[in-house]
Amino acid sequence: MAKPKVFVTRIIRDAGLTLVNDFCDAEVWQGDLPPSREVMLEKVRGVDGLLCLLTDRIDGELLDAAGSQLKVVSNHAVGFDNVVVPDATARRIPVGNTPGILTDATADFTFALLMSAARRVPEAERYLRAGKWKTWGPSILLGADFVNKTLGLVGFGRIGRAVAKRAAGFDMRVIYYDRDSAPEHGATPVDSLDQLLRESDFVSLHTPLNDSTRHMVNADFLGKMKSNAILVNTSRGPVVDQDALYQALKSNQIFAAALDVTDPEPLPMDSPLLTLENCVIAPHIASASEKTRDDMARLAANNLIAGLKGERLPHCVNPDVYNPK
Ligand code: DGY
C-alpha cells in the first residue's frame, strides 16, 4: 500500500524524522530558512499531512491549496499562533502541538534570562571584551538581588508553574495573575494585573499570543511597574509593544528587560532595542536543549502519524473536529 504523502517544512531532529520517514512518503524542506509562502502553497498540494514549524503560517488559503485529502497539521511547537485554528476546524482538520515536554527547558531559560538581566551578565561580558576591566571595584556593574524579592508571573500554566518552582529555591516571593489556575509551589494568586505590577520586582510573561494579549505590555503596563523592575518574555514577541518597551528602558522607567522572543523574528539588526545595555535578547531558544528538541520532534511526528491513521492526535488544539456540532 502506498505510504501517505507529507510535507515537512524543515529538517527536524532524527528522533522524529525517522518516525516520519518510516511511516510516510515525506518531502522534507532542506533549507535553513523556512520555505517561502509561494513554495509552501506549491509543496502542500496533494499531501495527506503537514508537519510545520512556528515560522510557517497555516491558514485557509494554504489548507485549500493542499486539497480535501489533507488529514492533519502537526505543529512542531507548543504555541500555535502561526495556525489559524478556526480555518482548520472549519475543514475538520485536527491540529497537533507539543505541550508539556518543553516546560522545564523553557522555565530554565526564563530563569537564565532573568538572572542575566538582573546581574547584567551580557553587559559585563561586553565590558570585559572591550578591555574596560581595569580592576575589581566596589560599584562596578551592580545588579539586582533575588532573595525576598517578588516575582510576578503573568499566566500560571505549565511553564509559569515550573518557573515558580525554581523561584522557590531562590527564596523569592511568587505571585501570579491567572484566573484559571490554582496555587502551587508557594505562589499566591493576585486579584488584578495592576496589583501584580505594583508589587513585582520581576515580571515574567507566560501567556499565549491571542487578540487579548497582543501588545498587553504597552506604555500603560510598563508605567505601572516598579522602577527597579525587570521584565522577562519567553512567550511570544507581539505580547510586548517593543516601541513602548524601548522608551521605558531608555528612560530607566524600569531597570531592564530580557527577551527570548521579539516582534518580528528575527529582530532586525537596526532595532533600537539592540542599542540598549539594559536589554538582553536571545534568538527564541528557550526550548533549545537536545532532549527537548528530540522530544518535540518525536511528539510532532506522533501527532502527524496519528492523524494520518485517522486516530485522535495525542495533543490536539482543536478537539472540536472530533465532535462536530
Ligand atoms: C513553542 O514551542 O511554542 C516554543 O516557542 C518553541 O520554543
Coordinates of C-alpha atoms and ligand atoms in Angstrom, one line a residue:
M1 CA 0.0 0.0 0.0
A2 CA 1.3 3.5 -0.8
K3 CA 2.6 5.4 2.1
P4 CA 0.8 8.7 2.9
K5 CA 2.4 11.8 1.4
V6 CA 3.5 14.5 3.7
F7 CA 5.5 17.8 3.6
V8 CA 7.8 18.6 6.5
T9 CA 8.8 22.3 6.4
R10 CA 12.3 21.9 7.9
I11 CA 14.8 19.3 8.9
I12 CA 13.7 18.3 12.4
R13 CA 15.6 16.1 14.8
D14 CA 16.2 12.5 13.8
A15 CA 14.2 11.3 16.8
G16 CA 11.1 12.5 14.9
L17 CA 12.2 12.4 11.3
T18 CA 12.9 8.7 11.4
L19 CA 9.3 8.1 12.6
V20 CA 8.0 10.3 9.8
N21 CA 10.2 8.7 7.1
D22 CA 9.2 5.1 8.2
F23 CA 5.5 5.8 8.0
C24 CA 5.3 8.3 5.2
D25 CA 6.4 9.3 1.8
A26 CA 7.9 12.5 3.1
E27 CA 9.3 15.5 1.3
V28 CA 11.5 17.4 3.8
W29 CA 12.4 21.0 3.1
Q30 CA 16.2 21.2 3.2
G31 CA 16.7 24.9 3.5
D32 CA 18.0 26.5 6.7
L33 CA 15.3 29.2 6.2
P34 CA 11.6 28.5 6.1
P35 CA 10.0 27.8 2.7
S36 CA 8.5 31.0 1.2
R37 CA 4.7 31.3 1.1
E38 CA 4.9 30.6 -2.6
V39 CA 6.9 27.4 -2.1
M40 CA 4.6 26.3 0.7
L41 CA 1.5 26.7 -1.4
E42 CA 3.1 24.5 -4.1
K43 CA 4.6 21.9 -1.8
V44 CA 1.4 21.2 0.2
R45 CA -0.6 20.4 -3.0
G46 CA -1.9 16.8 -2.7
V47 CA -0.3 16.0 0.7
D48 CA -2.1 13.9 3.3
G49 CA -0.3 15.5 6.2
L50 CA 1.8 18.6 7.0
L51 CA 4.4 18.9 9.7
C52 CA 5.2 22.6 10.1
L53 CA 7.1 25.0 12.4
L54 CA 6.1 28.1 14.2
T55 CA 7.7 30.1 11.3
D56 CA 5.0 28.8 8.9
R57 CA 1.6 30.5 8.6
I58 CA -1.1 27.9 8.2
D59 CA -4.4 29.3 7.1
G60 CA -7.4 28.6 5.0
E61 CA -5.7 29.5 1.7
L62 CA -2.9 27.0 2.5
L63 CA -5.2 24.3 3.6
D64 CA -7.3 24.7 0.4
A65 CA -4.1 24.6 -1.7
A66 CA -3.3 21.3 0.0
G67 CA -6.7 19.8 -1.0
S68 CA -9.5 18.0 0.7
Q69 CA -7.4 14.8 1.2
L70 CA -5.4 16.7 3.9
K71 CA -5.9 14.8 7.2
V72 CA -3.7 16.5 9.7
V73 CA -1.5 19.5 10.5
S74 CA 1.2 18.9 13.1
N75 CA 2.9 22.0 14.6
H76 CA 6.4 21.4 15.9
A77 CA 5.8 23.8 18.9
V78 CA 3.5 24.2 21.9
G79 CA 2.5 27.7 20.7
F80 CA 0.2 27.6 17.7
D81 CA -0.5 31.3 16.9
N82 CA 1.0 30.6 13.5
V83 CA -2.0 28.4 12.7
V84 CA -5.4 30.0 12.0
V85 CA -7.1 27.2 14.0
P86 CA -10.7 28.1 13.1
D87 CA -9.8 27.6 9.4
A88 CA -8.5 24.1 10.2
T89 CA -11.5 23.3 12.4
A90 CA -13.9 24.5 9.6
R91 CA -12.2 22.0 7.3
R92 CA -12.3 19.2 10.0
I93 CA -8.5 19.1 10.1
P94 CA -7.0 18.3 13.5
V95 CA -4.0 20.5 14.5
G96 CA -1.4 19.0 16.8
N97 CA 1.1 20.8 19.1
T98 CA 3.8 19.8 21.6
P99 CA 2.8 20.7 25.1
G100 CA 4.5 19.5 28.3
I101 CA 7.8 18.4 27.1
L102 CA 9.4 21.9 26.8
T103 CA 8.2 23.1 30.1
D104 CA 11.4 22.5 32.0
A105 CA 13.7 23.8 29.3
T106 CA 11.6 26.9 28.9
A107 CA 11.4 27.5 32.7
D108 CA 15.2 27.0 33.0
F109 CA 15.8 29.5 30.3
T110 CA 13.3 32.0 31.8
F111 CA 15.5 31.9 34.9
A112 CA 18.7 32.2 32.9
L113 CA 17.3 35.3 31.2
L114 CA 16.0 36.7 34.5
M115 CA 19.4 36.3 36.1
S116 CA 21.3 37.6 33.1
A117 CA 19.3 40.8 33.1
A118 CA 19.4 41.2 36.9
R119 CA 23.1 40.5 37.2
R120 CA 23.9 42.2 33.9
V121 CA 25.9 39.2 32.5
P122 CA 25.9 40.1 28.8
E123 CA 26.7 43.7 29.6
A124 CA 29.6 42.6 31.9
E125 CA 30.9 40.3 29.1
R126 CA 30.8 43.2 26.6
Y127 CA 32.6 45.4 29.2
L128 CA 35.4 42.7 29.6
R129 CA 35.8 42.1 25.9
A130 CA 36.0 45.8 25.2
G131 CA 39.1 46.0 27.5
K132 CA 37.3 48.0 30.2
W133 CA 38.1 45.7 33.1
K134 CA 40.9 47.6 34.8
T135 CA 40.4 46.4 38.4
W136 CA 37.9 45.0 40.9
G137 CA 35.6 47.9 42.0
P138 CA 33.0 48.2 44.8
S139 CA 30.5 49.8 42.5
I140 CA 31.2 48.2 39.1
L141 CA 28.2 46.6 37.3
L142 CA 25.9 46.3 40.3
G143 CA 22.7 44.4 39.7
A144 CA 19.6 43.2 41.5
D145 CA 19.1 40.6 44.2
F146 CA 16.7 37.7 44.2
V147 CA 16.2 36.7 47.9
N148 CA 13.0 38.0 49.3
K149 CA 12.2 39.8 46.0
T150 CA 8.8 39.4 44.4
L151 CA 8.4 37.5 41.1
G152 CA 5.1 38.2 39.3
L153 CA 4.0 35.7 36.8
V154 CA 1.5 36.8 34.2
G155 CA 0.0 33.4 33.3
F156 CA 0.3 30.3 35.6
G157 CA 0.1 27.4 33.2
R158 CA 2.7 24.6 33.0
I159 CA 5.6 26.9 32.3
G160 CA 4.6 29.6 34.8
R161 CA 4.3 26.9 37.5
A162 CA 7.7 25.5 36.6
V163 CA 9.2 29.0 36.9
A164 CA 7.6 29.4 40.4
K165 CA 9.1 26.1 41.4
R166 CA 12.6 27.4 40.5
A167 CA 12.0 30.7 42.2
A168 CA 11.2 29.0 45.5
G169 CA 14.8 27.8 45.5
F170 CA 15.9 31.4 45.4
D171 CA 13.8 32.3 48.4
M172 CA 11.7 34.6 46.2
R173 CA 8.1 35.5 46.9
V174 CA 6.0 34.5 43.9
I175 CA 2.6 35.9 42.9
Y176 CA 0.7 35.3 39.8
Y177 CA -2.2 36.6 37.8
D178 CA -4.3 33.9 36.1
R179 CA -7.9 33.4 37.0
D180 CA -7.9 29.7 35.8
S181 CA -5.0 28.3 37.8
A182 CA -4.9 27.0 41.4
P183 CA -1.9 27.9 43.6
E184 CA 1.2 25.7 43.5
H185 CA 4.8 25.8 44.7
G186 CA 4.0 28.5 47.3
A187 CA 2.9 31.0 44.7
T188 CA -0.1 33.3 45.6
P189 CA -2.7 34.5 43.1
V190 CA -3.4 38.2 43.0
D191 CA -6.8 39.8 42.0
S192 CA -5.6 42.1 39.3
L193 CA -2.7 42.7 36.9
D194 CA -2.3 46.1 38.4
Q195 CA -1.6 44.6 41.8
L196 CA 0.9 42.2 40.3
L197 CA 2.7 45.1 38.5
R198 CA 2.7 47.2 41.6
E199 CA 4.3 44.5 43.8
S200 CA 6.7 42.7 41.5
D201 CA 10.4 43.2 41.2
F202 CA 10.4 40.8 38.3
V203 CA 7.6 40.3 35.9
S204 CA 7.6 37.2 33.7
L205 CA 5.2 36.6 30.8
H206 CA 3.7 33.2 30.3
T207 CA 0.6 33.8 28.2
P208 CA -0.3 32.6 24.7
L209 CA -0.5 35.2 22.0
N210 CA -4.1 36.0 21.1
D211 CA -6.2 39.1 20.5
S212 CA -6.4 39.9 24.2
T213 CA -2.6 39.5 24.9
R214 CA -1.3 41.2 21.7
H215 CA 0.6 44.4 23.0
M216 CA -0.6 43.6 26.5
V217 CA 2.7 45.1 27.6
N218 CA 2.3 48.6 26.5
A219 CA 3.2 52.1 27.9
D220 CA 0.4 51.8 30.5
F221 CA 1.5 48.3 31.7
L222 CA 5.2 49.4 31.8
G223 CA 4.2 52.6 33.6
K224 CA 2.7 50.5 36.4
M225 CA 5.9 48.5 37.0
K226 CA 8.4 49.4 39.7
S227 CA 11.4 51.5 38.7
N228 CA 13.7 48.6 39.8
A229 CA 11.6 46.0 37.9
I230 CA 12.8 43.6 35.3
L231 CA 10.5 42.3 32.5
V232 CA 11.1 38.8 31.1
N233 CA 9.4 37.5 28.0
T234 CA 9.6 33.9 26.9
S235 CA 6.1 33.7 25.5
R236 CA 5.6 35.4 22.1
G237 CA 7.2 38.7 20.8
P238 CA 3.9 40.5 19.9
V239 CA 2.7 40.3 23.6
V240 CA 5.1 43.3 24.1
D241 CA 4.8 46.6 22.3
Q242 CA 8.5 47.0 21.6
D243 CA 8.4 50.8 20.9
A244 CA 6.9 51.2 24.4
L245 CA 9.5 48.9 25.9
Y246 CA 12.3 50.8 24.2
Q247 CA 11.0 54.1 25.7
A248 CA 10.7 52.5 29.2
L249 CA 14.2 51.0 29.1
K250 CA 15.8 54.1 27.6
S251 CA 14.4 56.4 30.2
N252 CA 15.2 53.9 33.0
Q253 CA 11.5 53.8 33.8
I254 CA 12.2 50.1 34.5
F255 CA 15.6 48.5 35.3
A256 CA 15.9 46.0 32.5
A257 CA 14.2 43.5 30.1
A258 CA 15.2 40.1 28.9
L259 CA 13.5 38.7 25.8
D260 CA 13.7 35.3 24.2
V261 CA 11.0 36.4 21.6
T262 CA 10.7 39.5 19.6
D263 CA 8.4 41.1 17.0
P264 CA 9.3 40.4 14.3
E265 CA 11.6 37.4 14.4
P266 CA 14.4 37.6 13.6
L267 CA 14.8 41.0 15.2
P268 CA 16.1 43.5 12.6
M269 CA 19.7 44.5 13.3
D270 CA 18.7 48.1 13.3
S271 CA 16.1 47.6 16.1
P272 CA 16.7 50.4 18.7
L273 CA 16.5 47.7 21.4
L274 CA 19.9 46.5 20.3
T275 CA 21.4 49.8 21.3
L276 CA 20.4 49.4 25.0
E277 CA 22.7 47.9 27.6
N278 CA 19.7 47.1 29.8
C279 CA 18.0 44.8 27.3
V280 CA 19.1 41.1 27.0
I281 CA 17.9 39.4 23.8
A282 CA 18.1 35.8 22.8
P283 CA 17.1 34.3 19.4
H284 CA 14.0 32.3 20.5
I285 CA 16.0 29.5 22.1
A286 CA 14.1 28.8 25.4
S287 CA 13.3 25.2 24.3
A288 CA 16.7 24.6 22.7
S289 CA 18.1 21.7 24.7
E290 CA 18.9 18.5 22.9
K291 CA 16.5 16.3 24.8
T292 CA 13.7 18.8 24.5
R293 CA 14.1 19.3 20.7
D294 CA 14.2 15.4 20.3
D295 CA 11.0 15.1 22.4
M296 CA 9.3 17.9 20.3
A297 CA 10.3 16.2 17.1
R298 CA 9.0 12.8 18.4
L299 CA 5.7 14.3 19.6
A300 CA 5.2 16.2 16.4
A301 CA 5.8 13.0 14.4
N302 CA 3.4 11.1 16.6
N303 CA 0.7 13.7 16.1
L304 CA 1.2 13.6 12.4
I305 CA 1.1 9.8 12.2
A306 CA -2.0 9.5 14.4
G307 CA -3.8 12.0 12.1
L308 CA -2.8 10.1 9.0
K309 CA -4.1 6.8 10.6
G310 CA -7.4 8.6 11.4
E311 CA -6.7 8.3 15.1
R312 CA -7.1 11.0 17.7
L313 CA -3.9 13.1 18.0
P314 CA -2.0 12.7 21.3
H315 CA -2.2 16.5 21.6
C316 CA -4.8 18.3 19.6
V317 CA -5.5 22.0 19.9
N318 CA -9.0 21.8 18.2
P319 CA -10.7 18.7 19.6
D320 CA -13.9 20.1 18.3
V321 CA -13.0 18.4 15.0
Y322 CA -13.9 15.1 16.8
N323 CA -17.3 16.3 18.0
P324 CA -18.7 18.3 15.1
K325 CA -21.9 20.3 16.2
Ligands
DGY1 C1 7.0 26.8 21.3 O1 7.0 25.5 21.2 O2 5.9 27.4 21.2 C2 8.2 27.5 21.6 O3 8.1 28.9 21.4 C3 9.4 26.9 20.7 O4 10.5 27.1 21.5

